[in-house]
């Protein structure tokens, strides 16, 4: 082991070979240089090292065509450890890769710290792609750039910290497949600190090699920028996470040299420049947290799948996207697109939470092509440019709206059984599903279920099966056939036109209004203190076992037909000619202002009381299975009331009626 110092003002023009057996510690002082043209490398590691060091304050360059400044050759074997520092003012440059690992290294540690300039004309400035198991740490406060290639190509598990400049494609014009940082098929971590700038002719940061990509984690701090000049700011063929406080931009250069695809045919030029400018683009699930600006500013031509390119703020295959207060996600086409990267269903479920701004300038703000149960929560502003703000896929989706929700454009729930949920409101909301109207939106479609606030809400369903949940407050819920109505806490009014799946009043004093003919199934009414049946309708509660209080809303000349359940029910007539059948249980039947009929159609009806019986005006209808005629009745005078006893516990009590006033004209036997 030995050290070599190129002192200030001196230049070495021959290649330096480094290894543990030779020189393993190189220092190049300021104004010192290693400048080689006769060999393809200026500094070459030819053998194994356990702790090699290069500290450059001067210049290490190779001026040969296709030459490399520093190369870690295949002779080092599979294990390699070195620390390379390019100090402020230091220069490492060459035509091909300025710093390259050729050997397939699977163990060891490589640390690159750059405060100066590392540049390549045609190759990568830093090419560590062969480092497949070694720990790679890159810190840049200077400049790492390539004229016509990736600025940095990493190995596996690379950790990169940048507060300087990383630029792929500094040569004038457009160079295809040129990225600022290319993780290729590997995973890794990148932190772009305040003042850091990462950009390239294609993607600012990219992961993927022949469709394979590891998990990448990117943090972009406030005051930092990541730009893909004809592609994505951050793009990956796989999964990963991005936390952004700064600016991430995907753009379209419209350069003729970008023409590589055509309509329906990837890889076939058609004379039109191609570029897909997405701020962030992950083909699989992504976790994205945004405090800054994520933008896709343009797209043109076609993609490798032959479809027309569109510019998105974020494109992902699913995952979690959180846009915080003051943050913006905007696409020249779509704000956020979730699919499989080629218009098919997404690979994972999606959860989007927005407290900032999401905008699609020309198309939807949020578009989900998905069969998963996806969710969007909005407390900010969502704006669509084509009349639709949110377009869900075919799963059972949920849109949750906060009180500060502002949505411009239609919110479309998609093809599943979808829910609209209100959270944290200080005022009640109004939702009319059939009319496509809902507080906090600019119109809705294809939502079946609604959960209201803790205030007084009005929720009205449509013709399909709905679940309407009022939550707290004195709510008004309007449902139809097979609907589920849940009042929650408060004194709620539930209105039905049809047979419900469930009418649950919840806590409080609740009212159910029946405005159609209906047959209520077992357990279909829960915690309802009062039931009102609208004029002209027949309502059968016979399958219910709880105690019910049911009132007619008939007008003069009208009438309702009510059959109670198996509990101790209270049925009350009103102004019309109402029909009251208590069913099983000991019921109270109360006459009204019309000619009412009290029906007893089977044994086991219990001990029923009729109040306000209008002798000579109302009628008691009795099944001939109970008694053939008036003479078959056992009529008992008990002073202020009359008892008609059928035995086996069945009896009719006429309150306020004397037996002497009861005759055959008061009865109908059927």
PDB file of N, CA, C and O in Angstrom, residues 47-110:
ATOM      1  N   UNK A  47      -7.048  -3.916  -8.998  1.00  0.00           N
ATOM      2  CA  UNK A  47      -7.061  -5.005  -8.036  1.00  0.00           C
ATOM      3  C   UNK A  47      -7.901  -4.645  -6.826  1.00  0.00           C
ATOM      4  O   UNK A  47      -8.390  -3.519  -6.663  1.00  0.00           O
ATOM      5  N   UNK A  48      -8.067  -5.625  -5.970  1.00  0.00           N
ATOM      6  CA  UNK A  48      -8.918  -5.446  -4.792  1.00  0.00           C
ATOM      7  C   UNK A  48      -8.391  -4.335  -3.894  1.00  0.00           C
ATOM      8  O   UNK A  48      -7.176  -4.132  -3.772  1.00  0.00           O
ATOM      9  N   UNK A  49      -9.320  -3.594  -3.297  1.00  0.00           N
ATOM     10  CA  UNK A  49      -8.955  -2.583  -2.315  1.00  0.00           C
ATOM     11  C   UNK A  49      -9.881  -2.725  -1.115  1.00  0.00           C
ATOM     12  O   UNK A  49     -11.042  -3.102  -1.244  1.00  0.00           O
ATOM     13  N   UNK A  50      -9.341  -2.405   0.044  1.00  0.00           N
ATOM     14  CA  UNK A  50     -10.158  -2.473   1.257  1.00  0.00           C
ATOM     15  C   UNK A  50     -10.464  -1.096   1.820  1.00  0.00           C
ATOM     16  O   UNK A  50     -11.399  -0.950   2.596  1.00  0.00           O
ATOM     17  N   UNK A  51      -9.689  -0.087   1.396  1.00  0.00           N
ATOM     18  CA  UNK A  51      -9.945   1.256   1.907  1.00  0.00           C
ATOM     19  C   UNK A  51      -9.243   2.296   1.038  1.00  0.00           C
ATOM     20  O   UNK A  51      -8.517   3.149   1.524  1.00  0.00           O
ATOM     21  N   UNK A  52      -9.514   2.223  -0.289  1.00  0.00           N
ATOM     22  CA  UNK A  52      -8.848   3.149  -1.202  1.00  0.00           C
ATOM     23  C   UNK A  52      -9.440   4.551  -1.058  1.00  0.00           C
ATOM     24  O   UNK A  52     -10.604   4.719  -0.724  1.00  0.00           O
ATOM     25  N   UNK A  53      -8.599   5.554  -1.357  1.00  0.00           N
ATOM     26  CA  UNK A  53      -9.014   6.948  -1.220  1.00  0.00           C
ATOM     27  C   UNK A  53      -8.521   7.741  -2.421  1.00  0.00           C
ATOM     28  O   UNK A  53      -7.349   7.647  -2.797  1.00  0.00           O
ATOM     29  N   UNK A  54      -9.422   8.511  -3.023  1.00  0.00           N
ATOM     30  CA  UNK A  54      -9.042   9.527  -4.005  1.00  0.00           C
ATOM     31  C   UNK A  54      -9.574  10.857  -3.498  1.00  0.00           C
ATOM     32  O   UNK A  54     -10.772  10.996  -3.219  1.00  0.00           O
ATOM     33  N   UNK A  55      -8.690  11.831  -3.370  1.00  0.00           N
ATOM     34  CA  UNK A  55      -9.084  13.174  -2.935  1.00  0.00           C
ATOM     35  C   UNK A  55      -8.576  14.156  -3.979  1.00  0.00           C
ATOM     36  O   UNK A  55      -7.362  14.390  -4.092  1.00  0.00           O
ATOM     37  N   UNK A  56      -9.509  14.708  -4.774  1.00  0.00           N
ATOM     38  CA  UNK A  56      -9.121  15.549  -5.903  1.00  0.00           C
ATOM     39  C   UNK A  56      -9.544  16.991  -5.688  1.00  0.00           C
ATOM     40  O   UNK A  56     -10.719  17.297  -5.525  1.00  0.00           O
ATOM     41  N   UNK A  57      -8.556  17.883  -5.712  1.00  0.00           N
ATOM     42  CA  UNK A  57      -8.821  19.326  -5.709  1.00  0.00           C
ATOM     43  C   UNK A  57      -8.383  19.957  -7.018  1.00  0.00           C
ATOM     44  O   UNK A  57      -8.571  21.154  -7.217  1.00  0.00           O
ATOM     45  N   UNK A  58      -7.779  19.143  -7.884  1.00  0.00           N
ATOM     46  CA  UNK A  58      -7.301  19.640  -9.172  1.00  0.00           C
ATOM     47  C   UNK A  58      -8.146  19.101 -10.304  1.00  0.00           C
ATOM     48  O   UNK A  58      -9.367  19.281 -10.321  1.00  0.00           O
ATOM     49  N   UNK A  59      -7.455  18.391 -11.253  1.00  0.00           N
ATOM     50  CA  UNK A  59      -8.154  17.866 -12.428  1.00  0.00           C
ATOM     51  C   UNK A  59      -7.744  16.424 -12.655  1.00  0.00           C
ATOM     52  O   UNK A  59      -6.548  16.104 -12.668  1.00  0.00           O
ATOM     53  N   UNK A  60      -8.754  15.568 -12.842  1.00  0.00           N
ATOM     54  CA  UNK A  60      -8.521  14.204 -13.325  1.00  0.00           C
ATOM     55  C   UNK A  60      -9.344  14.096 -14.605  1.00  0.00           C
ATOM     56  O   UNK A  60     -10.575  14.171 -14.574  1.00  0.00           O
ATOM     57  N   UNK A  61      -8.628  13.952 -15.731  1.00  0.00           N
ATOM     58  CA  UNK A  61      -9.348  13.944 -16.999  1.00  0.00           C
ATOM     59  C   UNK A  61      -8.731  12.943 -17.961  1.00  0.00           C
ATOM     60  O   UNK A  61      -7.573  12.561 -17.845  1.00  0.00           O
ATOM     61  N   UNK A  62      -9.583  12.504 -18.904  1.00  0.00           N
ATOM     62  CA  UNK A  62      -9.102  11.687 -20.010  1.00  0.00           C
ATOM     63  C   UNK A  62      -9.578  12.359 -21.289  1.00  0.00           C
ATOM     64  O   UNK A  62     -10.755  12.632 -21.472  1.00  0.00           O
ATOM     65  N   UNK A  63      -8.623  12.653 -22.164  1.00  0.00           N
ATOM     66  CA  UNK A  63      -8.940  13.417 -23.368  1.00  0.00           C
ATOM     67  C   UNK A  63      -9.056  12.546 -24.608  1.00  0.00           C
ATOM     68  O   UNK A  63      -9.285  13.056 -25.709  1.00  0.00           O
ATOM     69  N   UNK A  64      -8.902  11.214 -24.430  1.00  0.00           N
ATOM     70  CA  UNK A  64      -9.041  10.313 -25.571  1.00  0.00           C
ATOM     71  C   UNK A  64     -10.518  10.159 -25.923  1.00  0.00           C
ATOM     72  O   UNK A  64     -11.395  10.233 -25.074  1.00  0.00           O
ATOM     73  N   UNK A  65     -10.792   9.922 -27.210  1.00  0.00           N
ATOM     74  CA  UNK A  65     -12.157   9.644 -27.627  1.00  0.00           C
ATOM     75  C   UNK A  65     -12.610   8.353 -26.954  1.00  0.00           C
ATOM     76  O   UNK A  65     -11.931   7.315 -27.047  1.00  0.00           O
ATOM     77  N   UNK A  66     -13.730   8.412 -26.284  1.00  0.00           N
ATOM     78  CA  UNK A  66     -14.220   7.220 -25.585  1.00  0.00           C
ATOM     79  C   UNK A  66     -13.484   6.925 -24.301  1.00  0.00           C
ATOM     80  O   UNK A  66     -13.669   5.849 -23.707  1.00  0.00           O
ATOM     81  N   UNK A  67     -12.650   7.846 -23.830  1.00  0.00           N
ATOM     82  CA  UNK A  67     -11.877   7.605 -22.618  1.00  0.00           C
ATOM     83  C   UNK A  67     -12.690   7.865 -21.354  1.00  0.00           C
ATOM     84  O   UNK A  67     -13.741   8.521 -21.360  1.00  0.00           O
ATOM     85  N   UNK A  68     -12.157   7.319 -20.226  1.00  0.00           N
ATOM     86  CA  UNK A  68     -12.801   7.492 -18.926  1.00  0.00           C
ATOM     87  C   UNK A  68     -11.786   8.071 -17.948  1.00  0.00           C
ATOM     88  O   UNK A  68     -10.626   7.657 -17.925  1.00  0.00           O
ATOM     89  N   UNK A  69     -12.251   8.952 -17.094  1.00  0.00           N
ATOM     90  CA  UNK A  69     -11.334   9.567 -16.131  1.00  0.00           C
ATOM     91  C   UNK A  69     -10.962   8.575 -15.038  1.00  0.00           C
ATOM     92  O   UNK A  69      -9.785   8.391 -14.725  1.00  0.00           O
ATOM     93  N   UNK A  70     -11.956   7.935 -14.414  1.00  0.00           N
ATOM     94  CA  UNK A  70     -11.704   6.952 -13.352  1.00  0.00           C
ATOM     95  C   UNK A  70     -12.535   5.712 -13.650  1.00  0.00           C
ATOM     96  O   UNK A  70     -13.744   5.803 -13.868  1.00  0.00           O
ATOM     97  N   UNK A  71     -11.855   4.563 -13.630  1.00  0.00           N
ATOM     98  CA  UNK A  71     -12.567   3.310 -13.890  1.00  0.00           C
ATOM     99  C   UNK A  71     -12.214   2.285 -12.827  1.00  0.00           C
ATOM    100  O   UNK A  71     -11.034   2.081 -12.523  1.00  0.00           O
ATOM    101  N   UNK A  72     -13.227   1.631 -12.286  1.00  0.00           N
ATOM    102  CA  UNK A  72     -13.021   0.510 -11.372  1.00  0.00           C
ATOM    103  C   UNK A  72     -13.160  -0.740 -12.214  1.00  0.00           C
ATOM    104  O   UNK A  72     -14.257  -1.146 -12.596  1.00  0.00           O
ATOM    105  N   UNK A  73     -12.006  -1.332 -12.538  1.00  0.00           N
ATOM    106  CA  UNK A  73     -11.918  -2.373 -13.558  1.00  0.00           C
ATOM    107  C   UNK A  73     -12.386  -3.723 -13.028  1.00  0.00           C
ATOM    108  O   UNK A  73     -12.524  -3.939 -11.820  1.00  0.00           O
ATOM    109  N   UNK A  74     -12.644  -4.649 -13.950  1.00  0.00           N
ATOM    110  CA  UNK A  74     -13.107  -5.981 -13.561  1.00  0.00           C
ATOM    111  C   UNK A  74     -12.099  -6.712 -12.689  1.00  0.00           C
ATOM    112  O   UNK A  74     -12.454  -7.640 -11.968  1.00  0.00           O
ATOM    113  N   UNK A  75     -10.844  -6.281 -12.722  1.00  0.00           N
ATOM    114  CA  UNK A  75      -9.821  -6.959 -11.937  1.00  0.00           C
ATOM    115  C   UNK A  75      -9.976  -6.796 -10.436  1.00  0.00           C
ATOM    116  O   UNK A  75      -9.324  -7.505  -9.654  1.00  0.00           O
ATOM    117  N   UNK A  76     -10.832  -5.878  -9.972  1.00  0.00           N
ATOM    118  CA  UNK A  76     -10.976  -5.684  -8.524  1.00  0.00           C
ATOM    119  C   UNK A  76     -11.749  -6.817  -7.878  1.00  0.00           C
ATOM    120  O   UNK A  76     -11.771  -6.954  -6.648  1.00  0.00           O
ATOM    121  N   UNK A  77     -12.430  -7.638  -8.677  1.00  0.00           N
ATOM    122  CA  UNK A  77     -13.211  -8.731  -8.121  1.00  0.00           C
ATOM    123  C   UNK A  77     -14.600  -8.276  -7.692  1.00  0.00           C
ATOM    124  O   UNK A  77     -15.136  -7.269  -8.159  1.00  0.00           O
ATOM    125  N   UNK A  78     -15.177  -9.034  -6.756  1.00  0.00           N
ATOM    126  CA  UNK A  78     -16.569  -8.771  -6.359  1.00  0.00           C
ATOM    127  C   UNK A  78     -16.689  -7.930  -5.103  1.00  0.00           C
ATOM    128  O   UNK A  78     -17.788  -7.554  -4.716  1.00  0.00           O
ATOM    129  N   UNK A  79     -15.563  -7.631  -4.448  1.00  0.00           N
ATOM    130  CA  UNK A  79     -15.615  -6.817  -3.243  1.00  0.00           C
ATOM    131  C   UNK A  79     -14.707  -5.603  -3.422  1.00  0.00           C
ATOM    132  O   UNK A  79     -13.556  -5.734  -3.843  1.00  0.00           O
ATOM    133  N   UNK A  80     -15.265  -4.435  -3.074  1.00  0.00           N
ATOM    134  CA  UNK A  80     -14.505  -3.214  -3.319  1.00  0.00           C
ATOM    135  C   UNK A  80     -14.962  -2.155  -2.329  1.00  0.00           C
ATOM    136  O   UNK A  80     -16.155  -1.938  -2.119  1.00  0.00           O
ATOM    137  N   UNK A  81     -13.978  -1.451  -1.730  1.00  0.00           N
ATOM    138  CA  UNK A  81     -14.281  -0.357  -0.826  1.00  0.00           C
ATOM    139  C   UNK A  81     -13.387   0.822  -1.165  1.00  0.00           C
ATOM    140  O   UNK A  81     -12.158   0.672  -1.259  1.00  0.00           O
ATOM    141  N   UNK A  82     -14.018   1.986  -1.380  1.00  0.00           N
ATOM    142  CA  UNK A  82     -13.241   3.176  -1.716  1.00  0.00           C
ATOM    143  C   UNK A  82     -14.026   4.422  -1.354  1.00  0.00           C
ATOM    144  O   UNK A  82     -15.254   4.420  -1.303  1.00  0.00           O
ATOM    145  N   UNK A  83     -13.262   5.507  -1.119  1.00  0.00           N
ATOM    146  CA  UNK A  83     -13.867   6.803  -0.861  1.00  0.00           C
ATOM    147  C   UNK A  83     -13.278   7.789  -1.857  1.00  0.00           C
ATOM    148  O   UNK A  83     -12.063   8.000  -1.907  1.00  0.00           O
ATOM    149  N   UNK A  84     -14.158   8.358  -2.674  1.00  0.00           N
ATOM    150  CA  UNK A  84     -13.727   9.288  -3.721  1.00  0.00           C
ATOM    151  C   UNK A  84     -14.328  10.651  -3.410  1.00  0.00           C
ATOM    152  O   UNK A  84     -15.552  10.800  -3.320  1.00  0.00           O
ATOM    153  N   UNK A  85     -13.434  11.649  -3.275  1.00  0.00           N
ATOM    154  CA  UNK A  85     -13.882  13.013  -2.952  1.00  0.00           C
ATOM    155  C   UNK A  85     -13.365  13.964  -4.011  1.00  0.00           C
ATOM    156  O   UNK A  85     -12.157  14.017  -4.278  1.00  0.00           O
ATOM    157  N   UNK A  86     -14.295  14.681  -4.620  1.00  0.00           N
ATOM    158  CA  UNK A  86     -13.950  15.731  -5.568  1.00  0.00           C
ATOM    159  C   UNK A  86     -14.265  17.057  -4.889  1.00  0.00           C
ATOM    160  O   UNK A  86     -15.412  17.451  -4.730  1.00  0.00           O
ATOM    161  N   UNK A  87     -13.200  17.738  -4.471  1.00  0.00           N
ATOM    162  CA  UNK A  87     -13.371  18.936  -3.656  1.00  0.00           C
ATOM    163  C   UNK A  87     -13.879  20.113  -4.496  1.00  0.00           C
ATOM    164  O   UNK A  87     -13.891  20.063  -5.740  1.00  0.00           O
ATOM    165  N   UNK A  88     -14.311  21.168  -3.838  1.00  0.00           N
ATOM    166  CA  UNK A  88     -14.717  22.390  -4.533  1.00  0.00           C
ATOM    167  C   UNK A  88     -13.578  22.859  -5.424  1.00  0.00           C
ATOM    168  O   UNK A  88     -12.422  22.953  -4.983  1.00  0.00           O
ATOM    169  N   UNK A  89     -13.847  23.121  -6.675  1.00  0.00           N
ATOM    170  CA  UNK A  89     -12.825  23.485  -7.645  1.00  0.00           C
ATOM    171  C   UNK A  89     -12.227  22.293  -8.349  1.00  0.00           C
ATOM    172  O   UNK A  89     -11.538  22.449  -9.359  1.00  0.00           O
ATOM    173  N   UNK A  90     -12.459  21.084  -7.846  1.00  0.00           N
ATOM    174  CA  UNK A  90     -11.965  19.880  -8.483  1.00  0.00           C
ATOM    175  C   UNK A  90     -12.757  19.541  -9.730  1.00  0.00           C
ATOM    176  O   UNK A  90     -13.966  19.791  -9.822  1.00  0.00           O
ATOM    177  N   UNK A  91     -12.058  18.937 -10.701  1.00  0.00           N
ATOM    178  CA  UNK A  91     -12.686  18.581 -11.976  1.00  0.00           C
ATOM    179  C   UNK A  91     -12.358  17.128 -12.287  1.00  0.00           C
ATOM    180  O   UNK A  91     -11.186  16.721 -12.265  1.00  0.00           O
ATOM    181  N   UNK A  92     -13.413  16.353 -12.593  1.00  0.00           N
ATOM    182  CA  UNK A  92     -13.256  14.995 -13.110  1.00  0.00           C
ATOM    183  C   UNK A  92     -14.053  14.957 -14.404  1.00  0.00           C
ATOM    184  O   UNK A  92     -15.271  15.180 -14.392  1.00  0.00           O
ATOM    185  N   UNK A  93     -13.367  14.666 -15.547  1.00  0.00           N
ATOM    186  CA  UNK A  93     -14.095  14.749 -16.810  1.00  0.00           C
ATOM    187  C   UNK A  93     -13.482  13.817 -17.842  1.00  0.00           C
ATOM    188  O   UNK A  93     -12.299  13.487 -17.801  1.00  0.00           O
ATOM    189  N   UNK A  94     -14.339  13.444 -18.798  1.00  0.00           N
ATOM    190  CA  UNK A  94     -13.883  12.597 -19.904  1.00  0.00           C
ATOM    191  C   UNK A  94     -14.959  12.569 -20.966  1.00  0.00           C
ATOM    192  O   UNK A  94     -16.078  13.070 -20.754  1.00  0.00           O
ATOM    193  N   UNK A  95     -14.641  11.962 -22.109  1.00  0.00           N
ATOM    194  CA  UNK A  95     -15.629  11.854 -23.181  1.00  0.00           C
ATOM    195  C   UNK A  95     -16.681  10.802 -22.832  1.00  0.00           C
ATOM    196  O   UNK A  95     -17.880  11.039 -22.951  1.00  0.00           O
ATOM    197  N   UNK A  96     -16.223   9.618 -22.400  1.00  0.00           N
ATOM    198  CA  UNK A  96     -17.160   8.581 -21.961  1.00  0.00           C
ATOM    199  C   UNK A  96     -17.366   8.760 -20.458  1.00  0.00           C
ATOM    200  O   UNK A  96     -17.171   9.834 -19.916  1.00  0.00           O
ATOM    201  N   UNK A  97     -17.741   7.686 -19.776  1.00  0.00           N
ATOM    202  CA  UNK A  97     -18.051   7.811 -18.356  1.00  0.00           C
ATOM    203  C   UNK A  97     -16.900   8.465 -17.603  1.00  0.00           C
ATOM    204  O   UNK A  97     -15.755   8.020 -17.676  1.00  0.00           O
ATOM    205  N   UNK A  98     -17.217   9.493 -16.847  1.00  0.00           N
ATOM    206  CA  UNK A  98     -16.181  10.140 -16.055  1.00  0.00           C
ATOM    207  C   UNK A  98     -15.755   9.259 -14.893  1.00  0.00           C
ATOM    208  O   UNK A  98     -14.577   9.192 -14.541  1.00  0.00           O
ATOM    209  N   UNK A  99     -16.694   8.556 -14.306  1.00  0.00           N
ATOM    210  CA  UNK A  99     -16.415   7.661 -13.182  1.00  0.00           C
ATOM    211  C   UNK A  99     -17.256   6.416 -13.382  1.00  0.00           C
ATOM    212  O   UNK A  99     -18.491   6.472 -13.350  1.00  0.00           O
ATOM    213  N   UNK A 100     -16.579   5.256 -13.608  1.00  0.00           N
ATOM    214  CA  UNK A 100     -17.312   4.059 -13.982  1.00  0.00           C
ATOM    215  C   UNK A 100     -16.879   2.847 -13.164  1.00  0.00           C
ATOM    216  O   UNK A 100     -15.683   2.678 -12.859  1.00  0.00           O
ATOM    217  N   UNK A 101     -17.866   2.034 -12.794  1.00  0.00           N
ATOM    218  CA  UNK A 101     -17.593   0.709 -12.229  1.00  0.00           C
ATOM    219  C   UNK A 101     -17.846  -0.301 -13.333  1.00  0.00           C
ATOM    220  O   UNK A 101     -18.959  -0.421 -13.846  1.00  0.00           O
ATOM    221  N   UNK A 102     -16.792  -1.033 -13.708  1.00  0.00           N
ATOM    222  CA  UNK A 102     -16.953  -2.078 -14.718  1.00  0.00           C
ATOM    223  C   UNK A 102     -17.206  -3.432 -14.080  1.00  0.00           C
ATOM    224  O   UNK A 102     -17.997  -4.236 -14.549  1.00  0.00           O
ATOM    225  N   UNK A 103     -16.550  -3.680 -12.965  1.00  0.00           N
ATOM    226  CA  UNK A 103     -16.648  -4.976 -12.308  1.00  0.00           C
ATOM    227  C   UNK A 103     -18.006  -5.150 -11.647  1.00  0.00           C
ATOM    228  O   UNK A 103     -18.616  -4.189 -11.164  1.00  0.00           O
ATOM    229  N   UNK A 104     -18.503  -6.376 -11.612  1.00  0.00           N
ATOM    230  CA  UNK A 104     -19.743  -6.680 -10.907  1.00  0.00           C
ATOM    231  C   UNK A 104     -19.425  -6.835  -9.430  1.00  0.00           C
ATOM    232  O   UNK A 104     -19.003  -7.896  -8.972  1.00  0.00           O
ATOM    233  N   UNK A 105     -19.639  -5.767  -8.679  1.00  0.00           N
ATOM    234  CA  UNK A 105     -19.269  -5.729  -7.263  1.00  0.00           C
ATOM    235  C   UNK A 105     -20.488  -6.056  -6.416  1.00  0.00           C
ATOM    236  O   UNK A 105     -21.546  -5.442  -6.559  1.00  0.00           O
ATOM    237  N   UNK A 106     -20.335  -7.002  -5.516  1.00  0.00           N
ATOM    238  CA  UNK A 106     -21.466  -7.434  -4.694  1.00  0.00           C
ATOM    239  C   UNK A 106     -21.237  -7.203  -3.212  1.00  0.00           C
ATOM    240  O   UNK A 106     -22.122  -7.494  -2.409  1.00  0.00           O
ATOM    241  N   UNK A 107     -20.062  -6.691  -2.844  1.00  0.00           N
ATOM    242  CA  UNK A 107     -19.793  -6.425  -1.426  1.00  0.00           C
ATOM    243  C   UNK A 107     -18.867  -5.237  -1.311  1.00  0.00           C
ATOM    244  O   UNK A 107     -18.101  -4.916  -2.224  1.00  0.00           O
ATOM    245  N   UNK A 108     -18.941  -4.559  -0.165  1.00  0.00           N
ATOM    246  CA  UNK A 108     -18.068  -3.432   0.080  1.00  0.00           C
ATOM    247  C   UNK A 108     -18.842  -2.127   0.196  1.00  0.00           C
ATOM    248  O   UNK A 108     -20.071  -2.112   0.349  1.00  0.00           O
ATOM    249  N   UNK A 109     -18.108  -1.022   0.119  1.00  0.00           N
ATOM    250  CA  UNK A 109     -18.701   0.298   0.263  1.00  0.00           C
ATOM    251  C   UNK A 109     -18.016   1.267  -0.686  1.00  0.00           C
ATOM    252  O   UNK A 109     -16.789   1.280  -0.783  1.00  0.00           O
ATOM    253  N   UNK A 110     -18.826   2.079  -1.375  1.00  0.00           N
ATOM    254  CA  UNK A 110     -18.287   3.129  -2.241  1.00  0.00           C
ATOM    255  C   UNK A 110     -18.952   4.435  -1.844  1.00  0.00           C
ATOM    256  O   UNK A 110     -20.184   4.544  -1.843  1.00  0.00           O
TER     257      UNK A 110
END
